[in-house]
CSV table of C-alpha atoms in Angstrom, one decimal:
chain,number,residue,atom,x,y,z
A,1,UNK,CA,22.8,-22.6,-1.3
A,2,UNK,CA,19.3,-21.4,-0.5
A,3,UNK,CA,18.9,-24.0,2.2
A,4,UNK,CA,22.1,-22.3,3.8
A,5,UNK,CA,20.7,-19.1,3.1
A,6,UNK,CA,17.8,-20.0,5.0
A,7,UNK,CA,18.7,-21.3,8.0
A,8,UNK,CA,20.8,-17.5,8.4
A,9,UNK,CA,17.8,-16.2,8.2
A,10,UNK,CA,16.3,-17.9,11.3
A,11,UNK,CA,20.2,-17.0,13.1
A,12,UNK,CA,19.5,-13.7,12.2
A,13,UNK,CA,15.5,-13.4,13.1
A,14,UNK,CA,16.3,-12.0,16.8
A,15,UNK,CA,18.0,-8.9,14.9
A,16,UNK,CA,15.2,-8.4,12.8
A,17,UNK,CA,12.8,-8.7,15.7
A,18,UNK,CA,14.9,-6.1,17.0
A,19,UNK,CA,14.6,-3.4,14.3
A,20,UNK,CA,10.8,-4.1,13.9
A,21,UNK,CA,10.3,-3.0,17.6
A,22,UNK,CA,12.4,0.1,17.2
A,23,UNK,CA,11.0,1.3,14.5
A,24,UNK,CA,7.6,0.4,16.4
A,25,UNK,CA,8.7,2.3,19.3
A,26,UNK,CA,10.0,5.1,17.6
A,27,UNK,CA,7.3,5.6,14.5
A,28,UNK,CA,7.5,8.9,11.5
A,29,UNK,CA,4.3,9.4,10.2
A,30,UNK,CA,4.2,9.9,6.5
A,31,UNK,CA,6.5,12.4,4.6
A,32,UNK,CA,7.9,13.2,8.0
A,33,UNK,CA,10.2,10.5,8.2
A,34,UNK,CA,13.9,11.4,9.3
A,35,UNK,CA,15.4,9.1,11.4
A,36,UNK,CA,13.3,6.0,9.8
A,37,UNK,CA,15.4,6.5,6.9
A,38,UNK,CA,18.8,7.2,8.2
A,39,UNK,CA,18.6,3.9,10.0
A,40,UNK,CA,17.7,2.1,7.2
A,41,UNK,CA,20.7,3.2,5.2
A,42,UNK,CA,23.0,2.5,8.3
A,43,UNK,CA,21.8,-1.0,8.4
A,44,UNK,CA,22.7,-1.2,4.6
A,45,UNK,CA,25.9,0.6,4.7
A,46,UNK,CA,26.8,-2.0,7.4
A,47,UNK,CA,26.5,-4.8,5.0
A,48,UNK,CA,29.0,-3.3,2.2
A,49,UNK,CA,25.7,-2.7,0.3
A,50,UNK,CA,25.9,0.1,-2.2
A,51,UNK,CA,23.2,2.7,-0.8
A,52,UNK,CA,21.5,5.4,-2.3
A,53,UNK,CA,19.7,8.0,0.0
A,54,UNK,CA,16.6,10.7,-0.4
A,55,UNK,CA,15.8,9.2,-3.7
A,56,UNK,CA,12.4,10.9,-4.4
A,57,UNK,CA,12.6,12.8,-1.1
A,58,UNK,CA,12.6,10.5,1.4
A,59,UNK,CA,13.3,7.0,-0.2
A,60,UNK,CA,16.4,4.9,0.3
A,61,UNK,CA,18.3,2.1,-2.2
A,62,UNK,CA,20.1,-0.5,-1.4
A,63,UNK,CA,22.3,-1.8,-4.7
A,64,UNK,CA,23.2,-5.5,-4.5
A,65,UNK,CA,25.7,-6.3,-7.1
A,66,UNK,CA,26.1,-10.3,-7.8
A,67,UNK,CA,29.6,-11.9,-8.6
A,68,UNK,CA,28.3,-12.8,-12.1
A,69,UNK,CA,25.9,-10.5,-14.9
A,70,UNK,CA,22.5,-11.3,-14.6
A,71,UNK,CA,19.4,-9.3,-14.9
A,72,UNK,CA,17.9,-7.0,-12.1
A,73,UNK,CA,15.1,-7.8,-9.2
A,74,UNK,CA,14.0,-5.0,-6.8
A,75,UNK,CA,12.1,-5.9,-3.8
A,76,UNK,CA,10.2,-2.9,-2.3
A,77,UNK,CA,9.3,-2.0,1.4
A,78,UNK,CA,7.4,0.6,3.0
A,79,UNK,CA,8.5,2.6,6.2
A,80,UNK,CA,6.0,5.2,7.2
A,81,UNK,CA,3.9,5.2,10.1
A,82,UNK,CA,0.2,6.4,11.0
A,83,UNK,CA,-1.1,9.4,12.9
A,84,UNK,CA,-2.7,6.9,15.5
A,85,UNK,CA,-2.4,6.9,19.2
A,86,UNK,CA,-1.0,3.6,20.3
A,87,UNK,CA,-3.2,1.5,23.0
A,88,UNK,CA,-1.7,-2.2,23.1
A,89,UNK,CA,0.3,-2.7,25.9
A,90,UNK,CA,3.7,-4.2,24.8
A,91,UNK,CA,6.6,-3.8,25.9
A,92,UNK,CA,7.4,-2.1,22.1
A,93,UNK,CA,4.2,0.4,22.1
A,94,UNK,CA,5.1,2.9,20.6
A,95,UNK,CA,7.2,6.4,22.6
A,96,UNK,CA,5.4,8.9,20.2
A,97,UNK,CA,2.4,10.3,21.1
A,98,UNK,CA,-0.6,9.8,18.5
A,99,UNK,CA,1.4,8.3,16.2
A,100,UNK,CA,2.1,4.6,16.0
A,101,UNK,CA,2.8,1.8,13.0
A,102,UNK,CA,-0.4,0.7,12.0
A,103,UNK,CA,-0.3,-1.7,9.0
A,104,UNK,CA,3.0,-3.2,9.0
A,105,UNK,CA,5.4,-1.1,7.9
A,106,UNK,CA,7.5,-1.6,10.4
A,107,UNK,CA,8.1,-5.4,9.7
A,108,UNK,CA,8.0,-5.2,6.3
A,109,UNK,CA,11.2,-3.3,6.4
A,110,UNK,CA,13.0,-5.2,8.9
A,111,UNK,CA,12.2,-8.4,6.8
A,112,UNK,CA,13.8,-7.0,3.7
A,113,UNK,CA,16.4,-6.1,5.9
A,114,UNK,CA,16.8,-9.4,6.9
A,115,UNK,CA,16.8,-10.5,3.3
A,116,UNK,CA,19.7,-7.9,2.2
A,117,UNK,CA,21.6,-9.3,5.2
A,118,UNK,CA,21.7,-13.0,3.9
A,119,UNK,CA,22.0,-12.1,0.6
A,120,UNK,CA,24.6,-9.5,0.8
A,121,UNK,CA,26.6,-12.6,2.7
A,122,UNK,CA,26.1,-14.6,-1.0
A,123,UNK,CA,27.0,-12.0,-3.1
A,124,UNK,CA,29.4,-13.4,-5.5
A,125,UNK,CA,26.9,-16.7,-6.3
A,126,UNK,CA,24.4,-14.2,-7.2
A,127,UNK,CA,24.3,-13.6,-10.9
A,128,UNK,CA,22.6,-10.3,-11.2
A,129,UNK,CA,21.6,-7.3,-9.4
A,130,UNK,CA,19.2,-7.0,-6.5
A,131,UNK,CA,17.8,-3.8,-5.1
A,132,UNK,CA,16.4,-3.5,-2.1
A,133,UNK,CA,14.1,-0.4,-2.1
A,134,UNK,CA,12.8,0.9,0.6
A,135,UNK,CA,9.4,3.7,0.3
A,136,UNK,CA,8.2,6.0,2.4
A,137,UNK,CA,4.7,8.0,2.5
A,138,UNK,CA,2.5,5.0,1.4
A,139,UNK,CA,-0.3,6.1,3.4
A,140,UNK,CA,-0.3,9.5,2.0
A,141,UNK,CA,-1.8,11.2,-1.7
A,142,UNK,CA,0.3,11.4,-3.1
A,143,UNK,CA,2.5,8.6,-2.3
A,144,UNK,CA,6.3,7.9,-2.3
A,145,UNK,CA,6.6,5.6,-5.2
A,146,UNK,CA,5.9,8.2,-7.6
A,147,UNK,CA,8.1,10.4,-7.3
A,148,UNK,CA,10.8,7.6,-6.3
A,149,UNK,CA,10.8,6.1,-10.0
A,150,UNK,CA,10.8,9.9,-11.6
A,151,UNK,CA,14.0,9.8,-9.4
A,152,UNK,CA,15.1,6.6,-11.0
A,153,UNK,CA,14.5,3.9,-8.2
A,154,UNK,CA,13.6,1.4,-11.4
A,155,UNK,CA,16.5,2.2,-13.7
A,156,UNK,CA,17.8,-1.1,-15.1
A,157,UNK,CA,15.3,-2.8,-12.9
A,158,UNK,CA,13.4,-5.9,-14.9
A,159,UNK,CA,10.9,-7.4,-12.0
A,160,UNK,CA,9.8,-5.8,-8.5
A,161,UNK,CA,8.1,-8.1,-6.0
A,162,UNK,CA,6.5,-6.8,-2.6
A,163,UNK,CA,4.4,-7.9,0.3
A,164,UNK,CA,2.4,-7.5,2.6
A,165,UNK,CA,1.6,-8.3,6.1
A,166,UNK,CA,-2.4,-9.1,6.6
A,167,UNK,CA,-3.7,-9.5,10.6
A,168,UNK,CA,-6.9,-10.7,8.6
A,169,UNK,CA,-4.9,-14.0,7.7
A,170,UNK,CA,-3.5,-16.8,10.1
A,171,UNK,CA,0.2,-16.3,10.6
A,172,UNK,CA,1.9,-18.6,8.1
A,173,UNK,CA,-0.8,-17.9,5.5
A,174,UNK,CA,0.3,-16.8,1.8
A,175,UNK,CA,-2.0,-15.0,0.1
A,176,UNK,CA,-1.4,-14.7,-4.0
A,177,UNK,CA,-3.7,-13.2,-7.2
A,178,UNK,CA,-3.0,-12.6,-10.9
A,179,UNK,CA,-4.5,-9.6,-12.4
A,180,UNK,CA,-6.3,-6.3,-10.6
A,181,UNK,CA,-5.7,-7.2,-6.6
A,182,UNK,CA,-6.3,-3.7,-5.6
A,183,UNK,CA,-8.2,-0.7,-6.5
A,184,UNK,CA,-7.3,3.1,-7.4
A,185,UNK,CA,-8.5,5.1,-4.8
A,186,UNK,CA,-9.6,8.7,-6.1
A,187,UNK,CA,-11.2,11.7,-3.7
A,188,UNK,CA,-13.2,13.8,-5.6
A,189,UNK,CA,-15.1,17.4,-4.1
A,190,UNK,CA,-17.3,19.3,-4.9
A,191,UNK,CA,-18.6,23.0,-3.7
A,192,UNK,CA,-22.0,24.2,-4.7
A,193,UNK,CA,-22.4,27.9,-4.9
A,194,UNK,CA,-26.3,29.4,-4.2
A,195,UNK,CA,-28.0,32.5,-2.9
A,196,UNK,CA,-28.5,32.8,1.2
A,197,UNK,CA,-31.6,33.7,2.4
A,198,UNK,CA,-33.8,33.6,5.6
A,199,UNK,CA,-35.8,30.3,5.9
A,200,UNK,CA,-39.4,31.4,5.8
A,201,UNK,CA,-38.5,33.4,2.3
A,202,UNK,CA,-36.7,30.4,0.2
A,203,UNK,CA,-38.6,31.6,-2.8
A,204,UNK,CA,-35.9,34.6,-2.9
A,205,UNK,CA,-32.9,32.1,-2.5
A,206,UNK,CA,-31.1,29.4,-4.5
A,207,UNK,CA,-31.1,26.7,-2.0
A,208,UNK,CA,-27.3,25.0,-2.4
A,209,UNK,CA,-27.8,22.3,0.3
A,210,UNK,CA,-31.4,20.9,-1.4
A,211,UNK,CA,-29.0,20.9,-4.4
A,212,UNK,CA,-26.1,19.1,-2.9
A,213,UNK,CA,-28.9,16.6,-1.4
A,214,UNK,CA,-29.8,16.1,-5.1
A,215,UNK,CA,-26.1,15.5,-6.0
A,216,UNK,CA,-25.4,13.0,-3.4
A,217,UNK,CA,-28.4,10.7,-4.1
A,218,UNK,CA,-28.2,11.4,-8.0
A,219,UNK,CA,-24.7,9.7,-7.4
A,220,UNK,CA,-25.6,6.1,-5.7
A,221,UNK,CA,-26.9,5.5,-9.4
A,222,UNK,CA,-23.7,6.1,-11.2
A,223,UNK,CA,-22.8,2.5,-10.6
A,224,UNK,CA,-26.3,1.1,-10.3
A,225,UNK,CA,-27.4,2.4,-13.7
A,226,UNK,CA,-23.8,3.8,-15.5
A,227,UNK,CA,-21.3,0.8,-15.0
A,228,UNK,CA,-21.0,-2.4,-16.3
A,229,UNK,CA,-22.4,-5.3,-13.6
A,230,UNK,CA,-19.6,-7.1,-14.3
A,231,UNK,CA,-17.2,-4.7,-13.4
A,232,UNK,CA,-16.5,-3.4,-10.0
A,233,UNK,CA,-17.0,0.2,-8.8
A,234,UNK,CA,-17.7,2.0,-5.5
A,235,UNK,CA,-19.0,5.4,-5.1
A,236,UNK,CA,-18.9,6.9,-1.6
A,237,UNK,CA,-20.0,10.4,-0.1
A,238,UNK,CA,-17.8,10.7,3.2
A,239,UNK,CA,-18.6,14.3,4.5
A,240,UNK,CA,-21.7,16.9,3.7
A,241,UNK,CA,-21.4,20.7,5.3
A,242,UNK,CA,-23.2,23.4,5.1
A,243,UNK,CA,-24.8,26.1,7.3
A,244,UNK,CA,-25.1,26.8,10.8
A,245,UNK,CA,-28.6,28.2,11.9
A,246,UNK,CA,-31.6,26.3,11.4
A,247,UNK,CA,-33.6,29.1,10.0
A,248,UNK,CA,-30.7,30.5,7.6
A,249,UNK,CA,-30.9,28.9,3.9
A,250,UNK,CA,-26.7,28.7,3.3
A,251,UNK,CA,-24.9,29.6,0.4
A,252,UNK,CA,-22.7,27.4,-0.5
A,253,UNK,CA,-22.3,23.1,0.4
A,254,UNK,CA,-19.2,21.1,0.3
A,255,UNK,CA,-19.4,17.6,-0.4
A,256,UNK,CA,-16.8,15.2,-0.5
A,257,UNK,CA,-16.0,11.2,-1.3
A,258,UNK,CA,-14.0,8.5,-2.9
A,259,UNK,CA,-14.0,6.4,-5.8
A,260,UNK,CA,-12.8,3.0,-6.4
A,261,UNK,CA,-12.4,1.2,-9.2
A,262,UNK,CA,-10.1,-1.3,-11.2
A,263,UNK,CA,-10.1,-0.5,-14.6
A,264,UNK,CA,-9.4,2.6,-16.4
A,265,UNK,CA,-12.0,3.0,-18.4
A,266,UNK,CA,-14.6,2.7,-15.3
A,267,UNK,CA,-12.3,5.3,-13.5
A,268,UNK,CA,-12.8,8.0,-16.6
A,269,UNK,CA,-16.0,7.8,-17.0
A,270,UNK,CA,-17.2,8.2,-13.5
A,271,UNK,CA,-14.5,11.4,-13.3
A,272,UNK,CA,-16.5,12.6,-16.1
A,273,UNK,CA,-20.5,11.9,-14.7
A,274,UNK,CA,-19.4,13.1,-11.5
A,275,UNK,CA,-18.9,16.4,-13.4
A,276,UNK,CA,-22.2,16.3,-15.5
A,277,UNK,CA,-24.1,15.4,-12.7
A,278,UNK,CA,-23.1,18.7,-10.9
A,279,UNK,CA,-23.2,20.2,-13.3
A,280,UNK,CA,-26.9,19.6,-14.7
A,281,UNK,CA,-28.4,20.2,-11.0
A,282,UNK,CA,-26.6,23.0,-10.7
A,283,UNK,CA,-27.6,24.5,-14.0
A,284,UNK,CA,-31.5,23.8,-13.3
A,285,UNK,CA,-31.8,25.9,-10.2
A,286,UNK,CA,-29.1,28.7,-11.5
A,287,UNK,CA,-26.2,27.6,-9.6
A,288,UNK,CA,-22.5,27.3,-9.5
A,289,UNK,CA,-20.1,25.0,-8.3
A,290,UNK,CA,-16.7,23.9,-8.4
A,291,UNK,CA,-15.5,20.1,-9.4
A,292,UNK,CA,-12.3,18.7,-8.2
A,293,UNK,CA,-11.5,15.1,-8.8
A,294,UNK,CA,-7.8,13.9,-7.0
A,295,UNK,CA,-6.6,11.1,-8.7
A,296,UNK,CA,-4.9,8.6,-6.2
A,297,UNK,CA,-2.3,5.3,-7.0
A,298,UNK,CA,-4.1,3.5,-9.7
A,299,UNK,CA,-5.3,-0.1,-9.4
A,300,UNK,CA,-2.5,-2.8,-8.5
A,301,UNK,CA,-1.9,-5.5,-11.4
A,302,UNK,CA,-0.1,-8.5,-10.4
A,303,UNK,CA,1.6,-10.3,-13.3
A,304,UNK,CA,0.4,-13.7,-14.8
A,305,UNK,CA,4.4,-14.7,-15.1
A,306,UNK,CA,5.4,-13.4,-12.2
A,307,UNK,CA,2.5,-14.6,-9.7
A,308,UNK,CA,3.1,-17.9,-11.4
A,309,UNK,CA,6.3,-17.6,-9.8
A,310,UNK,CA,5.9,-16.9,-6.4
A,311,UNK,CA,2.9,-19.0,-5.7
A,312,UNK,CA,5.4,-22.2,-7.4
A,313,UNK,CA,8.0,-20.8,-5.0
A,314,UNK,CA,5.7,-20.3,-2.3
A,315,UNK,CA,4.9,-23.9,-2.4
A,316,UNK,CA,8.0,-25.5,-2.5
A,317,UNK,CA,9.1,-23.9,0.6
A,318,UNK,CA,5.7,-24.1,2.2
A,319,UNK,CA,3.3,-26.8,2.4
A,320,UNK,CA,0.9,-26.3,-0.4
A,321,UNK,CA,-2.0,-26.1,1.9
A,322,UNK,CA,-0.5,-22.4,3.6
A,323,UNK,CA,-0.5,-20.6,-0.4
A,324,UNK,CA,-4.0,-19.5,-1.1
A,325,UNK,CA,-5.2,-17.8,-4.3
A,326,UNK,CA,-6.9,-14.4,-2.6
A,327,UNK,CA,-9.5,-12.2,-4.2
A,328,UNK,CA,-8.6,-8.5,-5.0
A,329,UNK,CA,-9.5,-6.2,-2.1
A,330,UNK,CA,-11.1,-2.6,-2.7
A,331,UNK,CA,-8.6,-1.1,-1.0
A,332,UNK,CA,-5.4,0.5,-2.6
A,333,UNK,CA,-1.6,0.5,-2.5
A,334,UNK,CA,0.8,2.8,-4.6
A,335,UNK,CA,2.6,-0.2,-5.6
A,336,UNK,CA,0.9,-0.2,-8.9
A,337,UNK,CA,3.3,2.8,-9.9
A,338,UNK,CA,6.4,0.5,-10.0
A,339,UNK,CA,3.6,-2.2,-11.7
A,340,UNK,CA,2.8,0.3,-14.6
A,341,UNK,CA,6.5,0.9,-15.4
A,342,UNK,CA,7.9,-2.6,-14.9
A,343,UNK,CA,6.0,-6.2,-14.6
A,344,UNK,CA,5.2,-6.9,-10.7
A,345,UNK,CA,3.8,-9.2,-8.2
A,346,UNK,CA,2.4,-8.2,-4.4
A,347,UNK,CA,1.7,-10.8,-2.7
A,348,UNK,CA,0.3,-10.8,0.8
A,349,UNK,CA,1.3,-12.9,4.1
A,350,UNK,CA,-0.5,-13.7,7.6
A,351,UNK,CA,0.1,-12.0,10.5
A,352,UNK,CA,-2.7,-12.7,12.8
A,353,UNK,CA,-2.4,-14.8,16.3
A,354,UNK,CA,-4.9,-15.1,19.0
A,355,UNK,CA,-2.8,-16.1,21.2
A,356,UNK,CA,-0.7,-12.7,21.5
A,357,UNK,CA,-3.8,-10.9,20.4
A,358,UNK,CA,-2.7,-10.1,16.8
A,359,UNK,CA,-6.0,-9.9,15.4
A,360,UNK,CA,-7.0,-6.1,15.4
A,361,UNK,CA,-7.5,-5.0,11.6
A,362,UNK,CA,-5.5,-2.8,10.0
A,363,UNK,CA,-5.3,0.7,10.7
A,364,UNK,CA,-6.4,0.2,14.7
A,365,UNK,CA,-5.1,1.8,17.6
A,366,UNK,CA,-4.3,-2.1,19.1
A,367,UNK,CA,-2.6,-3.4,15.7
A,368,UNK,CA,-0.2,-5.5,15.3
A,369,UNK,CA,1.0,-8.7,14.2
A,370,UNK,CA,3.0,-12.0,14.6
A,371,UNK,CA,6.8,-11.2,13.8
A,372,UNK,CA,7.6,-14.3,12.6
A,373,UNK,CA,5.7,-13.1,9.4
A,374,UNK,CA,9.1,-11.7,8.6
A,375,UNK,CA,10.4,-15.0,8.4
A,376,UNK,CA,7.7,-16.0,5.6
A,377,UNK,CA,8.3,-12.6,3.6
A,378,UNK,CA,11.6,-13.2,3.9
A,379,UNK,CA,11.6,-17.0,2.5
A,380,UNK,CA,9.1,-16.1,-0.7
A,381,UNK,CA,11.5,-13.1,-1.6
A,382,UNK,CA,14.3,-15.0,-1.4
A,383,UNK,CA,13.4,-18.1,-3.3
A,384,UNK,CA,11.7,-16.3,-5.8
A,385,UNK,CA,14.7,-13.9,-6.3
A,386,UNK,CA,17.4,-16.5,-7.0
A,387,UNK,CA,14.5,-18.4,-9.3
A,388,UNK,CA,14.1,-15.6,-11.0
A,389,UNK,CA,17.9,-14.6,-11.7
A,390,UNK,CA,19.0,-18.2,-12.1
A,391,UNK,CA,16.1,-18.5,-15.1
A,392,UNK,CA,14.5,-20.9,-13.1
A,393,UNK,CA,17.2,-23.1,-12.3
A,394,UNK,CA,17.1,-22.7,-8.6
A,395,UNK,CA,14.0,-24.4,-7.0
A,396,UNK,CA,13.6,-25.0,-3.4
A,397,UNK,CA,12.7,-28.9,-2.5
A,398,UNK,CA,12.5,-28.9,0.8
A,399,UNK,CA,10.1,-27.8,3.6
């Protein structure tokens, strides 16, 4: 069956091409998407698929029943787009000005697509359920997953599997990791409340910027001197303002950064030094301040089962040589939501081609990527889906 399932995926590539490029043309930036999401539940409506739309606000469900019981496999997407003017010249650039898809949202969704089409045609040798959920607002804090699974997108669900398209990687690449693969991402700020003056008279002030200075190098030794070597941490001060005039002491500074860590215990305790740092300089000089600390998506755990899985299936319908065991990236993806509630694997695929000048990073106004990375997302979900529901029965021998 799978090898017939297959080869209607490459029949149906040219339609998936298709919807990639419209959606690329035609891009909604996060928690703004409208029409994103109304195509994607026309496609699915089209296939007889059971669809479920605005779940957490902008999310949409696609319900795949099999012909026999079985247990339940979702396999998420992500739609939105980037506030990012669009300067590749393609023939699908996007029509929206300052706004374009980025990272790969854009294919990920029209390879799942692809995935429910096939699938959908196999229905009734399918034992089990498959839901095809589609996110939007990944890019966003806070996310769409969220409030998607407080809206019941994982009801009943007992494995999620996503991917994700990397530039970074040659096209045909599969990249796979057990354990912490990405990190949570919190903001924190922080506003330091002092006594103007005039500059030649600081004796009469509280000086909050020489106090903010002492903040921002007092933090580069929370993970020098506070966190275990052998765990992973980054502290990072993004923006410093205060004042306008050289000769004016200010009264207040604003400082602001990110944290990124893995594990939760590392994530606590620099919340809470953060706070005590602040608040000690502060309290020296006679100072105030406020503390905010905006927790984002925590850190993305793949699995041991379940990357097991994929890499095996991976394999078999790859050459061996193509799935590589990756290291986790410091970057984060609200994926790990679905991950805390039910077990998950992410795994990610290659994208990048010289030779059509796919190899921008991520997040760059000439992005973009080799579709027939669709084909490859498409192929791993699809093996590992069937493997899965058919208790490992079903395994792929050919290449």
């Amino acid at each position: 069956m799978i090898e017939t399932i297959f080869s209607r995926l490459h029949e149906i590539y040219p339609e998936m091409v298709h919807f990639r490029r419209d959606l690329h043309m035609y891009p909604e930036i996060s928690f703004q998407e409208v029409n994103t999401p109304k195509k994607i539940a026309d496609y699915l409506k089209g296939l007889g698929v059971e669809v479920k739309t605005g779940v957490g606000g902008r999310g949409v469900l696609g319900i795949l029943k099999g012909g026999k019981p079985g247990k339940t496999v979702a396999l998420r997407a992500d739609f939105d787009a980037l506030p990012i003017q669009d300067e590749k010249e393609v023939d699908y650039k996007s029509r929206i000005p300052g706004v374009m898809h980025a990272c790969g949202h854009d294919l990920h969704t029209a390879a799942l697509l692809g995935v429910a089409t096939v699938l959908s045609e196999v229905k009734d040798d399918i034992s089990g359920t498959i839901v095809f959920l589609h996110q939007f607002a990944e890019e966003l804090t806070p996310g769409g997953a969220k409030p998607m699974i407080e809206d019941g997108c994982l009801d009943g669900v007992d494995v999620i599997y996503g991917a994700h398209v990397m530039s970074t990687m040659p096209v045909g690449e599969i990249g796979v990791g057990e354990g912490y693969m990405s990190t949570a991402a919190d903001e924190f700020e922080i506003e330091i409340f002092g006594k103007g003056g005039h500059g030649s008279q600081p004796h009469l002030t509280v000086d909050p910027l020489v106090l903010g200075c002492q903040v921002v190098l007092n933090l580069q030794q929370i993970v020098s001197r506070r966190i275990d070597p052998l765990k992973s941490a980054v502290v990072t001060v993004g923006s410093i303002h205060s004042g306008q005039a050289p000769n004016v002491i200010p009264d207040s500074v604003k400082i602001t950064g990110t944290v990124r860590t893995f594990e939760e215990d590392v994530r606590d305790l620099i919340e809470e030094t953060i706070g005590q740092m602040v608040k000690s300089t502060c309290d020296s000089a006679g100072a105030t301040f406020e503390y905010k600390y905006l927790r984002d998506a925590p850190s993305m755990y793949n699995d041991a089962t379940e990357t097991n899985r994929v890499e095996a299936m991976a394999k078999l319908v790859f050459d061996e040589e193509q799935v590589k065991r990756v290291p986790p990236m410091m970057g984060s993806e609200d994926f790990s939501y679905y991950q805390k509630e039910v077990p998950g694997m992410y795994f990610f695929v290659g994208g990048g081609n010289p030779a059509i000048k796919a190899t921008y990073p991520h997040h760059h106004p000439k992005f973009d990527v080799d579709e027939s990375a669709m084909l490859t997302i498409g192929k791993v979900f699809i093996a590992t889906v069937l493997n899965y529901l058919s208790d490992g029965v079903i395994k792929p021998s050919f290449k």
